[in-house]
PDB file of C-alpha atoms and ligand atoms in Angstrom:
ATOM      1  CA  UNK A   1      16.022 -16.153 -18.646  1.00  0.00           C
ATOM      2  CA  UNK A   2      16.698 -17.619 -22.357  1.00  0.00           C
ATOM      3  CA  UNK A   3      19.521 -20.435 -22.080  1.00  0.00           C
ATOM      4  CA  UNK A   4      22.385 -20.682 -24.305  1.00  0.00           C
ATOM      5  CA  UNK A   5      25.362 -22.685 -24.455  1.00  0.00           C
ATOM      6  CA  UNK A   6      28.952 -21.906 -25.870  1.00  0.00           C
ATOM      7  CA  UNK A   7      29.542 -24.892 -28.090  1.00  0.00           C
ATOM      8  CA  UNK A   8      33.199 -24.371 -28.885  1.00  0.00           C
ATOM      9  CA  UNK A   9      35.627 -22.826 -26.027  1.00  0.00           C
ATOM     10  CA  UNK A  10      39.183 -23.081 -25.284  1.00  0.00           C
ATOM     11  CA  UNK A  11      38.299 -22.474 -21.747  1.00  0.00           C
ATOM     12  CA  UNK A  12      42.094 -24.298 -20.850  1.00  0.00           C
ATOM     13  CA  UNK A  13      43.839 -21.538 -22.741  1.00  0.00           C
ATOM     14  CA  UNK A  14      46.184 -19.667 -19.829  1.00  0.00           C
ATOM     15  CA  UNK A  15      44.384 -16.066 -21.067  1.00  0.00           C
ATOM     16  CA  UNK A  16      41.237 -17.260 -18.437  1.00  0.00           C
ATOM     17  CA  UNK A  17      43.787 -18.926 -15.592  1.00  0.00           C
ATOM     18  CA  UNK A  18      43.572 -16.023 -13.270  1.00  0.00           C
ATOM     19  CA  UNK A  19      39.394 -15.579 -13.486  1.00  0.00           C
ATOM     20  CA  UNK A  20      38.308 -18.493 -13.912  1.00  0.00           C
ATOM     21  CA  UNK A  21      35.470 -18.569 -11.447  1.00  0.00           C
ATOM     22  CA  UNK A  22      34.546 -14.956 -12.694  1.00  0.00           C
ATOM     23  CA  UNK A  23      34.197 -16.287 -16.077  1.00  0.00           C
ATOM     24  CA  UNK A  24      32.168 -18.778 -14.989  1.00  0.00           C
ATOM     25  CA  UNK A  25      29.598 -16.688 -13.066  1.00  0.00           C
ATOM     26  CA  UNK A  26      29.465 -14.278 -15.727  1.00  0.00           C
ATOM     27  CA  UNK A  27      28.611 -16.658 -18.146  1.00  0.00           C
ATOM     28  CA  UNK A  28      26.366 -18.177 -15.639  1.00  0.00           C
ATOM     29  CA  UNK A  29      24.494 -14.971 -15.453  1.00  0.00           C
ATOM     30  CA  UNK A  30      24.218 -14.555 -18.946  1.00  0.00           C
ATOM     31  CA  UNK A  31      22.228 -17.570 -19.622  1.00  0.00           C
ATOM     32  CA  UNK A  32      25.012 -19.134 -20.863  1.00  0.00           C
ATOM     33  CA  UNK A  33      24.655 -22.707 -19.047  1.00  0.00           C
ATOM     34  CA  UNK A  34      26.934 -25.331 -20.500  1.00  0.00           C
ATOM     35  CA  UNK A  35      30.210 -24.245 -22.141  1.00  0.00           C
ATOM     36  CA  UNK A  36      31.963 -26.818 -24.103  1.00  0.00           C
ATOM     37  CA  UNK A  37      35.937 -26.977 -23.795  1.00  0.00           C
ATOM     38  CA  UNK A  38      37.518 -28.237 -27.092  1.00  0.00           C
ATOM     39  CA  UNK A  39      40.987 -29.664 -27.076  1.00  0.00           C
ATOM     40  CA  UNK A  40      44.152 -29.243 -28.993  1.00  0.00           C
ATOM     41  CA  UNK A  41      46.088 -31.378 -28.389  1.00  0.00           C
ATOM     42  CA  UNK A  42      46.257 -34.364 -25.996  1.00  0.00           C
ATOM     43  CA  UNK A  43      47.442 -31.940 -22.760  1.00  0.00           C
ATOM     44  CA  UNK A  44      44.969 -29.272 -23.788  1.00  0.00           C
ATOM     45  CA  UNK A  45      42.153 -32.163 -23.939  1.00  0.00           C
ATOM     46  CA  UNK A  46      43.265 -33.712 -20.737  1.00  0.00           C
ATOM     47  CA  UNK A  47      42.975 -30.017 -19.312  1.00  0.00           C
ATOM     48  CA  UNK A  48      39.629 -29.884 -20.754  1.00  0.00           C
ATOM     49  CA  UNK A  49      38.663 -32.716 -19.207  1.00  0.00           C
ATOM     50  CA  UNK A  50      39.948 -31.483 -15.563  1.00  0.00           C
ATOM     51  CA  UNK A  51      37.905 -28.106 -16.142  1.00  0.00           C
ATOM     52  CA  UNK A  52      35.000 -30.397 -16.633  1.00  0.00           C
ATOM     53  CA  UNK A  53      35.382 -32.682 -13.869  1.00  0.00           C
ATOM     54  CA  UNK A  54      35.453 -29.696 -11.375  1.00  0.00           C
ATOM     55  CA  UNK A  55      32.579 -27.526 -12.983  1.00  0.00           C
ATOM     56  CA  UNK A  56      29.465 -29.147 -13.599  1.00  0.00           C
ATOM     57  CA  UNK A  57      28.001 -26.749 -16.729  1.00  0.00           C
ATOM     58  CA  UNK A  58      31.541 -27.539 -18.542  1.00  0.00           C
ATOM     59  CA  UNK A  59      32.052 -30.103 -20.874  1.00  0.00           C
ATOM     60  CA  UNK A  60      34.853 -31.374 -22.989  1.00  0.00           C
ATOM     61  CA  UNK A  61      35.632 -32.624 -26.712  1.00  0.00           C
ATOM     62  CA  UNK A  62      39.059 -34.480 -26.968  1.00  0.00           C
ATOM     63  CA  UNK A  63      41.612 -34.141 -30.277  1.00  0.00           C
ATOM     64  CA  UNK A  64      44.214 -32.691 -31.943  1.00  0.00           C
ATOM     65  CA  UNK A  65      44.275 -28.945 -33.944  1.00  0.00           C
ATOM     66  CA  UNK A  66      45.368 -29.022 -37.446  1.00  0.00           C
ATOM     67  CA  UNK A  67      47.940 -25.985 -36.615  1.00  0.00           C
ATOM     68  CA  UNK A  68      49.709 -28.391 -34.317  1.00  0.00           C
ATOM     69  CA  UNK A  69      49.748 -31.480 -36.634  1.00  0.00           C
ATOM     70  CA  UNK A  70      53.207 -31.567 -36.786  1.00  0.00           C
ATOM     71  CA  UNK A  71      53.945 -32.660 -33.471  1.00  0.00           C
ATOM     72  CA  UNK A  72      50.530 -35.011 -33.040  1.00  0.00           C
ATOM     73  CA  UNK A  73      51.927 -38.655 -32.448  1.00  0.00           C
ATOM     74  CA  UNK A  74      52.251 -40.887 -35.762  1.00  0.00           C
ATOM     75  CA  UNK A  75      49.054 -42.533 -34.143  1.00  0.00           C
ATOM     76  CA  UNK A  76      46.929 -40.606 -31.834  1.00  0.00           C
ATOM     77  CA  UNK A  77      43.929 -42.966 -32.103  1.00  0.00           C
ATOM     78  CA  UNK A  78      45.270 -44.997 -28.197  1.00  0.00           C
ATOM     79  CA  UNK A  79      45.176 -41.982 -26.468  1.00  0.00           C
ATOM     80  CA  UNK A  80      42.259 -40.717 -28.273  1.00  0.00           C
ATOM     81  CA  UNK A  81      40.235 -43.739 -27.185  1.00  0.00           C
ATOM     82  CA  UNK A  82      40.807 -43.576 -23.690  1.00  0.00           C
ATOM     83  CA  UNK A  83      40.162 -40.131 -23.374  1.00  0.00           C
ATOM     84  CA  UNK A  84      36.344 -40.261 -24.921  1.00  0.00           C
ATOM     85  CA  UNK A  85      35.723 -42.678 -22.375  1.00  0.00           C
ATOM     86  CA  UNK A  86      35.120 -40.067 -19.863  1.00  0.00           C
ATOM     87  CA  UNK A  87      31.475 -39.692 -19.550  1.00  0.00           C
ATOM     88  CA  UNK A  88      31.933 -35.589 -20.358  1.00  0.00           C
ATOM     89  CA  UNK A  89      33.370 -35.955 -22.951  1.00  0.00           C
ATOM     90  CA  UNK A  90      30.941 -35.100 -25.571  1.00  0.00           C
ATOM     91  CA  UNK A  91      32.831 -35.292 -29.024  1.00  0.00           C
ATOM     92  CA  UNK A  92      36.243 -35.494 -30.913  1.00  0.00           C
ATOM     93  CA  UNK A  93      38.323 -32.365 -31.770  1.00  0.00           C
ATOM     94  CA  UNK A  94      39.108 -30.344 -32.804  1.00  0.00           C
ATOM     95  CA  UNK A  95      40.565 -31.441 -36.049  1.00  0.00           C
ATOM     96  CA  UNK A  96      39.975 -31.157 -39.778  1.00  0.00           C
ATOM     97  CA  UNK A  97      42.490 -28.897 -42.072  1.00  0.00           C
ATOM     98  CA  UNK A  98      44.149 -25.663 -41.926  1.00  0.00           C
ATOM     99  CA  UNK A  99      45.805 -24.176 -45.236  1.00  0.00           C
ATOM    100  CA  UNK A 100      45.506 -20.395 -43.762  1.00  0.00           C
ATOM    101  CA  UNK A 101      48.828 -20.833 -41.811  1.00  0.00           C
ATOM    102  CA  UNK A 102      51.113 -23.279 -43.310  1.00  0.00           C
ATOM    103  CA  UNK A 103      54.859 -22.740 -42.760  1.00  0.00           C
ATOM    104  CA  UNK A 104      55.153 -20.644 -45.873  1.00  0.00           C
ATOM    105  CA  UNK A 105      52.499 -18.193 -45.126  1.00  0.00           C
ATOM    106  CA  UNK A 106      53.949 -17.725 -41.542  1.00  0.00           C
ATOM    107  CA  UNK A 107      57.500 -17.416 -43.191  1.00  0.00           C
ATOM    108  CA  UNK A 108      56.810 -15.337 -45.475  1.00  0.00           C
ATOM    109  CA  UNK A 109      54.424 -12.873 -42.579  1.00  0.00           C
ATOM    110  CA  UNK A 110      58.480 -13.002 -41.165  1.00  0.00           C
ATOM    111  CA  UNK A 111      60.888 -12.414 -43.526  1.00  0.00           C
ATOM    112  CA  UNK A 112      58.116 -10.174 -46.228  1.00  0.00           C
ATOM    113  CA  UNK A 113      60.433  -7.284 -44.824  1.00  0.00           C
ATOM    114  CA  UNK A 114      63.856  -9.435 -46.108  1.00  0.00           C
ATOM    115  CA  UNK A 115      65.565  -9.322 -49.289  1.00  0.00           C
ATOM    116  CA  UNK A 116      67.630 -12.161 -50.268  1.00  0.00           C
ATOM    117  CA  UNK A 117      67.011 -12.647 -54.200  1.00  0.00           C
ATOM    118  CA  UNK A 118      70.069 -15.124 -54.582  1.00  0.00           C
ATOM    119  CA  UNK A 119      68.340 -17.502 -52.118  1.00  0.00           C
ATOM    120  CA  UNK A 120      64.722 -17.411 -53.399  1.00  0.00           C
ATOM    121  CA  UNK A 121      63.783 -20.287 -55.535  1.00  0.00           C
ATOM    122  CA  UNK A 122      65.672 -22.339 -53.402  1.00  0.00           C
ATOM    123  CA  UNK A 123      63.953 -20.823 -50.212  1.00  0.00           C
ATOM    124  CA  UNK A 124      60.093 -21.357 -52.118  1.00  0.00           C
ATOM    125  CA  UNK A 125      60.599 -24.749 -53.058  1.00  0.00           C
ATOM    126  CA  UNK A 126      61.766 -25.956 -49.433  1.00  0.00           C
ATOM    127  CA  UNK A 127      59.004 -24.454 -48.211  1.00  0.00           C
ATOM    128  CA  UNK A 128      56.527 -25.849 -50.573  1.00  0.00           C
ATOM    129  CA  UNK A 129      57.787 -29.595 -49.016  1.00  0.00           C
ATOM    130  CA  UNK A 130      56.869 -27.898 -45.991  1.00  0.00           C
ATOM    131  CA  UNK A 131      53.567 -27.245 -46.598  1.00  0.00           C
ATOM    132  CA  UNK A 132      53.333 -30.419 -48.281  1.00  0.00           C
ATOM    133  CA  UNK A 133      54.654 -32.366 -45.064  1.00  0.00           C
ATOM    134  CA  UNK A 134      52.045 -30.504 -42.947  1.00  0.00           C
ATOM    135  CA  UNK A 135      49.482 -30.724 -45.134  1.00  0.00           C
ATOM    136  CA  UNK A 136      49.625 -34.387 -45.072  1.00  0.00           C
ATOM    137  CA  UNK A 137      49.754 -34.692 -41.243  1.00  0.00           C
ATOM    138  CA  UNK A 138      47.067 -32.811 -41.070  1.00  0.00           C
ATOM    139  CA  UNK A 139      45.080 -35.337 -43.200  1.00  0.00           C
ATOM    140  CA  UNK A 140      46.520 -38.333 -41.236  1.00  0.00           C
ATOM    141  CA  UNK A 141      45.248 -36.981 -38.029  1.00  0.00           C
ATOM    142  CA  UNK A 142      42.091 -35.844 -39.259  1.00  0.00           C
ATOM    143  CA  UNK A 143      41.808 -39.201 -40.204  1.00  0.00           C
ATOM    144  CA  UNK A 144      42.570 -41.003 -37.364  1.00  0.00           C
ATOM    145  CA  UNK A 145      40.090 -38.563 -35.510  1.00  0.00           C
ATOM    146  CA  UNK A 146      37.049 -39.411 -38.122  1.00  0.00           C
ATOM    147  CA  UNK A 147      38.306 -43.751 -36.878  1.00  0.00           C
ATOM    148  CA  UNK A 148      37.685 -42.941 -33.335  1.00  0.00           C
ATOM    149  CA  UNK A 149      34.278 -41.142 -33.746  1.00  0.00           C
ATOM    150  CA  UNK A 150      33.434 -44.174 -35.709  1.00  0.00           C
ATOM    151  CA  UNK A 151      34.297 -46.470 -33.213  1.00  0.00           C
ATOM    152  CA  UNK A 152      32.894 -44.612 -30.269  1.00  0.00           C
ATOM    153  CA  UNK A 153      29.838 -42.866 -31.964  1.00  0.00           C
ATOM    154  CA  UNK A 154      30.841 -39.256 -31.389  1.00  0.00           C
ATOM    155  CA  UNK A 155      30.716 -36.407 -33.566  1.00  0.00           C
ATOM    156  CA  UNK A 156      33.750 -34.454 -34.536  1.00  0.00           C
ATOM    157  CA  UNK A 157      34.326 -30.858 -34.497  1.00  0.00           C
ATOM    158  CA  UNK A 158      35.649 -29.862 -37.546  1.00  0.00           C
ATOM    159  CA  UNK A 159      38.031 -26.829 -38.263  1.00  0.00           C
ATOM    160  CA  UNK A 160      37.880 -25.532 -41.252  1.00  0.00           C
ATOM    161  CA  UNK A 161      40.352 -22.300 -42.647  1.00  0.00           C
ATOM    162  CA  UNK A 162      42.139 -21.416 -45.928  1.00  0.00           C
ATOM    163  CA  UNK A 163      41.518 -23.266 -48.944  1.00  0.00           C
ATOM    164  CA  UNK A 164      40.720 -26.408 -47.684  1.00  0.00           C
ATOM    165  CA  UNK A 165      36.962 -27.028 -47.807  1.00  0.00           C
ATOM    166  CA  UNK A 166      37.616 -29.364 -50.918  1.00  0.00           C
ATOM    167  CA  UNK A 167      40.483 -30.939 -49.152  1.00  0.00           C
ATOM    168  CA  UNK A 168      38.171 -31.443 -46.089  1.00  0.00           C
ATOM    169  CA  UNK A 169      35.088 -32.869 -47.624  1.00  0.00           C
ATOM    170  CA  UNK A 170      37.509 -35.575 -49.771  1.00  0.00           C
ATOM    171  CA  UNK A 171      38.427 -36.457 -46.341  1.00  0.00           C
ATOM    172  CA  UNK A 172      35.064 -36.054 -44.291  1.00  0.00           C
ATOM    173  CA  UNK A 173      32.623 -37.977 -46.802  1.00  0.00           C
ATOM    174  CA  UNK A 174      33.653 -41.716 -46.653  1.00  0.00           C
ATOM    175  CA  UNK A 175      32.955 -41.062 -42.802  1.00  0.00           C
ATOM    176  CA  UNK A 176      29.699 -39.254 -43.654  1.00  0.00           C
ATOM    177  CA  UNK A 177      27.124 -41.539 -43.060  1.00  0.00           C
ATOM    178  CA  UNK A 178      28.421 -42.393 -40.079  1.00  0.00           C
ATOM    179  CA  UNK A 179      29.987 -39.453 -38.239  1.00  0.00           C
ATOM    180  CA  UNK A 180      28.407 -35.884 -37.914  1.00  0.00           C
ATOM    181  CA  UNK A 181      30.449 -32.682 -38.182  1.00  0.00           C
ATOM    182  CA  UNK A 182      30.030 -29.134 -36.899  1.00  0.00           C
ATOM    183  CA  UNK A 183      31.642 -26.683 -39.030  1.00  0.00           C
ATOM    184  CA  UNK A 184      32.933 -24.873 -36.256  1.00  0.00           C
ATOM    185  CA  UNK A 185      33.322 -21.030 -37.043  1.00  0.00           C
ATOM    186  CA  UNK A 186      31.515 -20.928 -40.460  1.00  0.00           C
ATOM    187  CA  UNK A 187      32.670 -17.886 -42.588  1.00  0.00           C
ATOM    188  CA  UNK A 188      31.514 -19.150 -46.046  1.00  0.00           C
ATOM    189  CA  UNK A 189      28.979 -18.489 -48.309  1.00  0.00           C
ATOM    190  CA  UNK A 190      25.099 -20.240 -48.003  1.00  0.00           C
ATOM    191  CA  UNK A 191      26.097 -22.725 -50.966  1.00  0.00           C
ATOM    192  CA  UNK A 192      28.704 -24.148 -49.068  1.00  0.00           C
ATOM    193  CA  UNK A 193      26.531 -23.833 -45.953  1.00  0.00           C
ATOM    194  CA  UNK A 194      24.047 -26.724 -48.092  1.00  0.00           C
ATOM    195  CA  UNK A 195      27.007 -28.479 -49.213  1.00  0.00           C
ATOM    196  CA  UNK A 196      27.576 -29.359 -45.349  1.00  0.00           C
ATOM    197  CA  UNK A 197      24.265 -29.664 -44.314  1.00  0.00           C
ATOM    198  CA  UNK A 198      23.379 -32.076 -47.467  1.00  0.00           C
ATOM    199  CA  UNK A 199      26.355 -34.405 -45.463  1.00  0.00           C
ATOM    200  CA  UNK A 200      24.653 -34.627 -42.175  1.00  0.00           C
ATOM    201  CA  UNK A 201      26.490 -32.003 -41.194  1.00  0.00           C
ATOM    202  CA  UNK A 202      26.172 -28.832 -39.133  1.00  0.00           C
ATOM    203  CA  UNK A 203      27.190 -25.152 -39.056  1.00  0.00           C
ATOM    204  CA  UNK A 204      28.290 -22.895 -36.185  1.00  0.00           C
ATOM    205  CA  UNK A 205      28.668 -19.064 -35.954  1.00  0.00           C
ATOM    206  CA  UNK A 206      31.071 -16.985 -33.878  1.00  0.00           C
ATOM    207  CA  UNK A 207      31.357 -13.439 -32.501  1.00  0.00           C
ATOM    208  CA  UNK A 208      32.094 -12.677 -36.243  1.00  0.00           C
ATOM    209  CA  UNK A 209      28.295 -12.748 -36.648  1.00  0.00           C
ATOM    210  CA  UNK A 210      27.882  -9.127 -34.861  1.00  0.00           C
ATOM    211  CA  UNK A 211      30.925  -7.368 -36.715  1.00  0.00           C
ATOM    212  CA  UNK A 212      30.239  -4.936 -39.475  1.00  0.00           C
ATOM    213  CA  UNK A 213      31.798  -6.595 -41.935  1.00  0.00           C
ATOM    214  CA  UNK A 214      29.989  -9.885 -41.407  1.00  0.00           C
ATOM    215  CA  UNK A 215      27.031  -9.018 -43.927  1.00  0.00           C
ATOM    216  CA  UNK A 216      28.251 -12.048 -45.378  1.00  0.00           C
ATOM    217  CA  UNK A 217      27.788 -14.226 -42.439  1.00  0.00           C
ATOM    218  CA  UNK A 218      24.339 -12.906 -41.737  1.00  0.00           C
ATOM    219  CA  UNK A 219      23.552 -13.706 -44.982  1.00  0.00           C
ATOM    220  CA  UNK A 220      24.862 -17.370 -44.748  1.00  0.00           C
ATOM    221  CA  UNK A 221      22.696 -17.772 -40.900  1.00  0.00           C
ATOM    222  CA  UNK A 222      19.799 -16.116 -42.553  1.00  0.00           C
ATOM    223  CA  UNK A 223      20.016 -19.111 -45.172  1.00  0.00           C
ATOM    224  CA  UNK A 224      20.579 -21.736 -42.680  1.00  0.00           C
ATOM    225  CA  UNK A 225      17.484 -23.659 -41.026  1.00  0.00           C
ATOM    226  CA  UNK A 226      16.390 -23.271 -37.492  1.00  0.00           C
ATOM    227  CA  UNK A 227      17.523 -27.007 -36.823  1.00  0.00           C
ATOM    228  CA  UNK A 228      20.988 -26.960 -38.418  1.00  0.00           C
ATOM    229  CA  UNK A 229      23.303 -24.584 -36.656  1.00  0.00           C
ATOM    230  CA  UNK A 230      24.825 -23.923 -33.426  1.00  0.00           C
ATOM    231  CA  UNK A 231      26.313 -20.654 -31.479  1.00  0.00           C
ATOM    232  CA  UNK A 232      29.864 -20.414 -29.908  1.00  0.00           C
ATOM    233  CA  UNK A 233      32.435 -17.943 -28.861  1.00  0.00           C
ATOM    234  CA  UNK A 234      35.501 -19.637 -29.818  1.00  0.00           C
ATOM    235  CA  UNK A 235      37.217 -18.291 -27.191  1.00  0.00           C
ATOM    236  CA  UNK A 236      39.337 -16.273 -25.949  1.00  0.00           C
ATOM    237  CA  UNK A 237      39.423 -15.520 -30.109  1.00  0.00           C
ATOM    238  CA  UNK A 238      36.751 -13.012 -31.738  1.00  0.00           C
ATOM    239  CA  UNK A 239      35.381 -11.516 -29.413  1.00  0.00           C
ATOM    240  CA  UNK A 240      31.677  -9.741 -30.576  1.00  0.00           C
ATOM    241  CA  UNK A 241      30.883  -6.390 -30.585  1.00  0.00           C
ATOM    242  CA  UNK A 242      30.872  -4.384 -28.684  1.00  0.00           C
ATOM    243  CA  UNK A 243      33.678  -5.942 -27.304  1.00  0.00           C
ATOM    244  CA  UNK A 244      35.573  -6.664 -29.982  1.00  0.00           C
ATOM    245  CA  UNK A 245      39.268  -6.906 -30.008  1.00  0.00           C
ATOM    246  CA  UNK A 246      39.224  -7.433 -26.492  1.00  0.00           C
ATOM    247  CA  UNK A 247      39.205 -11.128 -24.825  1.00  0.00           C
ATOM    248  CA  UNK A 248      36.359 -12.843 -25.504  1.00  0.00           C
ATOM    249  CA  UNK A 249      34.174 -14.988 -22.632  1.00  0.00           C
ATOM    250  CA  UNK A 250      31.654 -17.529 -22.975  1.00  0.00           C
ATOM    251  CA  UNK A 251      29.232 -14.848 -21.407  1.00  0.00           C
ATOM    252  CA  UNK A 252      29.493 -12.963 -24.938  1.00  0.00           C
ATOM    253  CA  UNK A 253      27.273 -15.650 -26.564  1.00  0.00           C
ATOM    254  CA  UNK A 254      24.722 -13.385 -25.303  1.00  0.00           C
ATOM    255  CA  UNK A 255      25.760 -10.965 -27.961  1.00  0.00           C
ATOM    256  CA  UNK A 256      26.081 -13.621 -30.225  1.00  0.00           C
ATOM    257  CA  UNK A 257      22.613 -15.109 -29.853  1.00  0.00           C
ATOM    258  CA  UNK A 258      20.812 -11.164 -29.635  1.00  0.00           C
ATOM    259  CA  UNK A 259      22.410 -10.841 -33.658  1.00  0.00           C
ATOM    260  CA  UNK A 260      21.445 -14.586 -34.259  1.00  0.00           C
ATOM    261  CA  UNK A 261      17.706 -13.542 -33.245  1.00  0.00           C
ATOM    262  CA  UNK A 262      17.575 -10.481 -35.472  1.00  0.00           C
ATOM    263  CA  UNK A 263      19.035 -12.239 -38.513  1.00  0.00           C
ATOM    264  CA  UNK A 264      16.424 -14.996 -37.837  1.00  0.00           C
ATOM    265  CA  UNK A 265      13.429 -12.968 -37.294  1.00  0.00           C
ATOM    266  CA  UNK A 266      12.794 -14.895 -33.999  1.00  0.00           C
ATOM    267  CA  UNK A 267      12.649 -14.500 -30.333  1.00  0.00           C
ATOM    268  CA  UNK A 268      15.441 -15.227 -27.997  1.00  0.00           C
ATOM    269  CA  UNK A 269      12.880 -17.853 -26.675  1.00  0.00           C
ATOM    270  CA  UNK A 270      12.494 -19.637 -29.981  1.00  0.00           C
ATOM    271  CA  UNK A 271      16.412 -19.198 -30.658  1.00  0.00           C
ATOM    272  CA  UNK A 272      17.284 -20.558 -27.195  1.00  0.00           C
ATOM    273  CA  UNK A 273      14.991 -23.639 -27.084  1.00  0.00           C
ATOM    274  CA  UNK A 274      16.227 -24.900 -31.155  1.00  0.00           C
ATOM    275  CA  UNK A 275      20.011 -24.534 -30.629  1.00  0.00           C
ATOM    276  CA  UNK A 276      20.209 -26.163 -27.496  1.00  0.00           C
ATOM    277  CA  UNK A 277      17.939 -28.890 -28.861  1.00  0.00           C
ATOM    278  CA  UNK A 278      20.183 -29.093 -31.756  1.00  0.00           C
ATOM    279  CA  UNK A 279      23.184 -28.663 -29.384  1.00  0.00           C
ATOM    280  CA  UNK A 280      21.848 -31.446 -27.228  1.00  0.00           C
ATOM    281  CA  UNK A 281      21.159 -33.855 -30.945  1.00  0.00           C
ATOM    282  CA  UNK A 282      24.780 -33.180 -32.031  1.00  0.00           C
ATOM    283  CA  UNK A 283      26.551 -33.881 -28.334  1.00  0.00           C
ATOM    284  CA  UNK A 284      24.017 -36.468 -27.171  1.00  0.00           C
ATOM    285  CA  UNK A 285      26.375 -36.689 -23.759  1.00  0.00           C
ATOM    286  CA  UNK A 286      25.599 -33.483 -22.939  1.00  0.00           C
ATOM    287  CA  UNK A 287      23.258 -33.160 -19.743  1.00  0.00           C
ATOM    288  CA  UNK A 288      20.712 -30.689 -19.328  1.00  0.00           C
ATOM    289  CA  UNK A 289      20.673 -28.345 -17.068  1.00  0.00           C
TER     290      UNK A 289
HETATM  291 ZN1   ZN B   1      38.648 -23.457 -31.682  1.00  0.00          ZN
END
């Protein structure tokens, strides 16, 4: 049967603590033989770590989400560098920027249903130092993350959402021509696709490849070479049809990869033997099976 991997996972998250070994034979049965557990934060990479210690076809990248920035240590780069010293440990992440829920979009999700007119301009403007304040903790860790890749010569896994591609790329290119990214759940259009790519970089698609609305997508894989792009469930998130809105599994990349095929014109074969060779260029710690 065709191999696949699941290149970005959150196999640690409690929704898979009661079937785990389930999941894993599923996945197993699928085709889908290494799954790749990204990290959070420092417990959630330590847990990814432990996953990967006890299952041979998992693997783990180490770092620190941009939606949890604010509580990331002032300098995560000492725990960072013993981490990636595990030999599983195939890359840093995730990390990059996130302007899709900053406090005042979550605040304002809360209280849309409040009036309090007398309080508003004072309300907006403490939330703008909010954002601000998370915005540029966010850009300190993501830096930090880009030092240790340097140092250690791993890639990064970069998350991407809101209007931050601008923001991430100011950050990303000084570190470009050292580090690689994957541009982990890409949504955007096939210009921005090259714009990555003409870094070094690579894109990776999601469950959100199969959904009816995703013409868009399609259209930005269809545009994307053989060599440059990876597949992932980015679970237990987005799960693909048909079983979406339900939890997702790293046995779904099946779905995944039968869309992937179509929008390439390829076999599975062909699909299956470039993006685990490209999976295996970008994480070069990653064993075969
Ligand atoms: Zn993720």
């Amino acid at each position: 049967m065709a191999q696949f991997y699941d290149t970005h996972a959150h196999l640690d998250y409690p929704d898979f603590a009661n079937d785990f070994p389930d999941l894993l034979a599923r996945a197993q049965a699928a085709g889908i033989s290494r799954l790749i557990s990204i990290g959070t934060d420092l417990e959630s990479s330590r847990r990814a770590i432990r996953l990967a210690e006890q299952h041979e076809p998992v693997f783990a990248v180490v770092g620190w989400h941009p939606n949890d920035a604010l509580t990331a240590p002032d300098d995560l780069r000492p725990a960072l560098r013993e981490l990636v010293k595990h030999p599983k440990v195939v890359a840093i992440g995730e990390t990059g920027l996130d302007y899709f829920r900053l406090p005042s979009q979550r605040a304002a999700d809360f209280q849309s249903a409040e009036e309090n007119p007398g309080t508003a301009d004072n309300m907006s403007a403490t939330r703008c130092a909010e954002d601000a304040r998370v915005k540029a903790k966010q850009a300190v860790i993501f830096q930090q993350q880009l030092e240790v890749a340097v140092e250690t010569g791993l890639n990064v896994v970069i998350h991407q959402r809101g209007d931050c591609f601008e923001d991430t790329l100011k950050i990303f290119e000084p570190f470009a021509d050292k580090v690689r990214g994957v541009f982990h759940c890409f949504a955007s259009d096939a210009a921005t696709m090259q714009r990555v790519l003409t870094l070094g970089s690579l894109v990776s698609f999601t469950g959100i490849l199969t959904f009816k609305n995703g013409q868009n997508i399609r259209d930005t894989l269809a545009a994307t070479p053989m060599d440059k792009f990876m597949l992932e469930t980015d679970c237990p998130f987005l799960a693909p049809m048909p079983y979406r809105g339900k939890r997702c599994e790293p046995a779904y990349v099946r779905e995944i990869a039968a869309v992937a095929a179509q929008v390439k014109g390829c076999s599975i074969d062909v699909l299956s033997h470039r993006t685990c060779e490209t999976a295996h260029e970008f994480f070069p710690k990653l064993a075969w099976s």
